[in-house]
mmCIF file of C-alpha atoms in Angstrom:
data_model
loop_
_atom_site.group_PDB
_atom_site.id
_atom_site.type_symbol
_atom_site.label_atom_id
_atom_site.label_comp_id
_atom_site.label_asym_id
_atom_site.label_seq_id
_atom_site.Cartn_x
_atom_site.Cartn_y
_atom_site.Cartn_z
ATOM 1 C CA UNK M 1096 16.151 6.496 -2.424
ATOM 2 C CA UNK M 1097 15.939 2.562 -2.455
ATOM 3 C CA UNK M 1098 17.828 0.060 -4.175
ATOM 4 C CA UNK M 1099 16.505 -3.562 -4.510
ATOM 5 C CA UNK M 1100 19.281 -6.116 -4.163
ATOM 6 C CA UNK M 1101 18.451 -9.681 -5.015
ATOM 7 C CA UNK M 1102 21.015 -12.322 -4.168
ATOM 8 C CA UNK M 1103 20.859 -16.019 -4.905
ATOM 9 C CA UNK M 1104 21.521 -18.417 -2.009
ATOM 10 C CA UNK M 1105 23.236 -21.564 -3.355
ATOM 11 C CA UNK M 1106 22.352 -23.301 -0.013
ATOM 12 C CA UNK M 1107 18.725 -22.598 -0.528
ATOM 13 C CA UNK M 1108 16.541 -22.295 -3.643
ATOM 14 C CA UNK M 1109 15.462 -18.741 -2.724
ATOM 15 C CA UNK M 1110 16.185 -15.147 -3.213
ATOM 16 C CA UNK M 1111 17.104 -12.612 -0.350
ATOM 17 C CA UNK M 1112 15.906 -9.103 -1.028
ATOM 18 C CA UNK M 1113 17.362 -5.961 0.743
ATOM 19 C CA UNK M 1114 16.301 -2.443 0.343
ATOM 20 C CA UNK M 1115 19.191 -0.033 0.731
ATOM 21 C CA UNK M 1116 17.659 3.446 1.321
ATOM 22 C CA UNK M 1117 20.676 5.452 0.533
ATOM 23 C CA UNK M 1118 21.037 4.251 -3.045
ATOM 24 C CA UNK M 1119 19.348 5.667 -6.200
ATOM 25 C CA UNK M 1120 15.761 4.029 -6.483
ATOM 26 C CA UNK M 1121 15.071 1.269 -8.633
ATOM 27 C CA UNK M 1122 11.465 0.561 -8.154
ATOM 28 C CA UNK M 1123 9.362 1.331 -11.138
ATOM 29 C CA UNK M 1124 7.856 4.575 -11.642
ATOM 30 C CA UNK M 1125 4.614 2.640 -12.792
ATOM 31 C CA UNK M 1126 4.566 1.313 -8.971
ATOM 32 C CA UNK M 1127 3.665 4.937 -8.116
ATOM 33 C CA UNK M 1128 0.748 6.786 -9.573
ATOM 34 C CA UNK M 1129 1.447 10.458 -9.755
ATOM 35 C CA UNK M 1130 -1.500 11.757 -11.869
ATOM 36 C CA UNK M 1131 -3.111 13.621 -9.127
ATOM 37 C CA UNK M 1132 -5.828 11.409 -8.046
ATOM 38 C CA UNK M 1133 -8.392 9.016 -9.155
ATOM 39 C CA UNK M 1134 -11.301 9.989 -11.643
ATOM 40 C CA UNK M 1135 -14.010 9.961 -9.011
ATOM 41 C CA UNK M 1136 -16.562 11.326 -11.538
ATOM 42 C CA UNK M 1137 -16.048 8.330 -13.843
ATOM 43 C CA UNK M 1138 -16.310 5.994 -10.705
ATOM 44 C CA UNK M 1139 -19.541 7.750 -9.774
ATOM 45 C CA UNK M 1140 -21.065 7.382 -13.150
ATOM 46 C CA UNK M 1141 -20.064 3.719 -13.461
ATOM 47 C CA UNK M 1142 -21.466 2.946 -9.865
ATOM 48 C CA UNK M 1143 -24.759 4.330 -10.971
ATOM 49 C CA UNK M 1144 -24.641 2.364 -14.181
ATOM 50 C CA UNK M 1145 -23.833 -0.842 -12.037
ATOM 51 C CA UNK M 1146 -26.793 -0.164 -9.705
ATOM 52 C CA UNK M 1147 -29.045 0.318 -13.001
ATOM 53 C CA UNK M 1148 -27.592 -3.222 -14.288
ATOM 54 C CA UNK M 1149 -28.536 -4.734 -11.034
ATOM 55 C CA UNK M 1150 -31.962 -3.581 -11.429
ATOM 56 C CA UNK M 1151 -31.741 -0.986 -8.732
ATOM 57 C CA UNK M 1152 -32.864 2.561 -8.758
ATOM 58 C CA UNK M 1153 -29.667 4.691 -8.096
ATOM 59 C CA UNK M 1154 -32.202 7.659 -7.262
ATOM 60 C CA UNK M 1155 -33.756 5.856 -4.378
ATOM 61 C CA UNK M 1156 -33.090 7.121 -0.907
ATOM 62 C CA UNK M 1157 -30.756 4.395 0.264
ATOM 63 C CA UNK M 1158 -28.789 4.512 -2.949
ATOM 64 C CA UNK M 1159 -28.724 8.252 -3.799
ATOM 65 C CA UNK M 1160 -25.140 8.923 -2.290
ATOM 66 C CA UNK M 1161 -23.790 5.452 -2.935
ATOM 67 C CA UNK M 1162 -21.750 6.368 -5.991
ATOM 68 C CA UNK M 1163 -20.145 9.058 -4.216
ATOM 69 C CA UNK M 1164 -19.488 6.804 -1.084
ATOM 70 C CA UNK M 1165 -17.931 4.147 -3.459
ATOM 71 C CA UNK M 1166 -15.751 6.863 -5.071
ATOM 72 C CA UNK M 1167 -14.524 8.031 -1.829
ATOM 73 C CA UNK M 1168 -13.847 4.338 -0.635
ATOM 74 C CA UNK M 1169 -11.665 3.709 -3.659
ATOM 75 C CA UNK M 1170 -9.742 6.887 -3.174
ATOM 76 C CA UNK M 1171 -8.866 5.997 0.342
ATOM 77 C CA UNK M 1172 -8.133 2.239 -0.674
ATOM 78 C CA UNK M 1173 -5.711 3.387 -3.426
ATOM 79 C CA UNK M 1174 -4.095 6.222 -1.648
ATOM 80 C CA UNK M 1175 -0.779 4.185 -1.058
ATOM 81 C CA UNK M 1176 -0.230 4.032 -4.855
ATOM 82 C CA UNK M 1177 0.458 7.724 -4.453
ATOM 83 C CA UNK M 1178 2.659 7.491 -1.427
ATOM 84 C CA UNK M 1179 6.596 7.280 -2.101
ATOM 85 C CA UNK M 1180 7.691 4.399 0.121
ATOM 86 C CA UNK M 1181 11.275 5.572 0.044
ATOM 87 C CA UNK M 1182 10.273 9.058 1.381
ATOM 88 C CA UNK M 1183 7.986 7.537 3.920
ATOM 89 C CA UNK M 1184 10.668 5.118 5.267
ATOM 90 C CA UNK M 1185 13.557 7.487 5.343
ATOM 91 C CA UNK M 1186 11.595 9.742 7.636
ATOM 92 C CA UNK M 1187 11.297 6.854 10.079
ATOM 93 C CA UNK M 1188 14.987 5.390 10.096
ATOM 94 C CA UNK M 1189 16.959 5.641 13.429
ATOM 95 C CA UNK M 1190 20.422 4.636 13.976
ATOM 96 C CA UNK M 1191 20.887 2.047 16.902
ATOM 97 C CA UNK M 1192 23.807 0.343 18.311
ATOM 98 C CA UNK M 1193 22.247 -3.216 19.060
ATOM 99 C CA UNK M 1194 21.933 -6.044 16.787
ATOM 100 C CA UNK M 1195 19.047 -7.939 18.338
ATOM 101 C CA UNK M 1196 16.007 -8.916 16.160
ATOM 102 C CA UNK M 1197 13.233 -6.434 15.991
ATOM 103 C CA UNK M 1198 9.714 -7.843 15.915
ATOM 104 C CA UNK M 1199 6.618 -5.827 15.433
ATOM 105 C CA UNK M 1200 3.273 -7.706 15.660
ATOM 106 C CA UNK M 1201 -0.262 -6.792 14.694
ATOM 107 C CA UNK M 1202 0.166 -4.217 12.208
ATOM 108 C CA UNK M 1203 -3.346 -3.659 10.758
ATOM 109 C CA UNK M 1204 -3.578 -3.183 7.084
ATOM 110 C CA UNK M 1205 -6.076 -3.065 4.322
ATOM 111 C CA UNK M 1206 -5.950 -3.557 0.794
ATOM 112 C CA UNK M 1207 -7.923 -4.243 -2.372
ATOM 113 C CA UNK M 1208 -8.196 -7.716 -4.188
ATOM 114 C CA UNK M 1209 -7.064 -7.090 -7.600
ATOM 115 C CA UNK M 1210 -9.332 -9.786 -9.130
ATOM 116 C CA UNK M 1211 -12.743 -8.950 -7.531
ATOM 117 C CA UNK M 1212 -11.936 -5.199 -6.500
ATOM 118 C CA UNK M 1213 -13.286 -5.978 -3.030
ATOM 119 C CA UNK M 1214 -11.408 -4.702 0.050
ATOM 120 C CA UNK M 1215 -9.846 -6.957 2.644
ATOM 121 C CA UNK M 1216 -8.093 -6.400 5.770
ATOM 122 C CA UNK M 1217 -5.654 -8.276 8.030
ATOM 123 C CA UNK M 1218 -2.682 -7.879 10.491
ATOM 124 C CA UNK M 1219 0.857 -8.451 9.610
ATOM 125 C CA UNK M 1220 3.975 -9.320 11.822
ATOM 126 C CA UNK M 1221 7.511 -8.181 10.864
ATOM 127 C CA UNK M 1222 10.838 -9.303 12.185
ATOM 128 C CA UNK M 1223 14.172 -8.139 11.009
ATOM 129 C CA UNK M 1224 17.851 -7.832 11.940
ATOM 130 C CA UNK M 1225 18.495 -3.976 12.230
ATOM 131 C CA UNK M 1226 22.253 -3.893 11.059
ATOM 132 C CA UNK M 1227 22.752 -0.454 12.712
ATOM 133 C CA UNK M 1228 19.290 1.011 11.832
ATOM 134 C CA UNK M 1229 15.735 0.381 12.697
ATOM 135 C CA UNK M 1230 12.544 1.454 11.037
ATOM 136 C CA UNK M 1231 10.049 3.234 13.390
ATOM 137 C CA UNK M 1232 6.998 1.415 11.950
ATOM 138 C CA UNK M 1233 4.871 3.459 14.443
ATOM 139 C CA UNK M 1234 5.800 6.464 12.397
ATOM 140 C CA UNK M 1235 4.409 5.193 9.343
ATOM 141 C CA UNK M 1236 0.882 5.814 8.736
#
């Protein structure tokens, strides 16, 4: 399980966060949605209503399956909220005997803008000092 440690650095006006994976979890249960999935039927219904509100006919050929496609899209985009990060990371930790900086570049990610509910994607770069363990980022989906 993970423990989030925040320590103030008096030389800097910042906080250092460290996750210790062998300690009890402190991330909030609300961060993880465990109710079994999203309400795809409600999404389908609301997308059809939105199409009507736009003046479109949700039954026309090009739009007939749009509510279903949108529901599947949100199911995929929000899947991470149902993935326990501690379980995911613990399966990808490896003991090492070196202390050189580990750098992983061009990690593709996608997410959802919480203000507009639109998807976006990007690339991230991660650098860290291993302190006896490395995380096998290639093992994480």
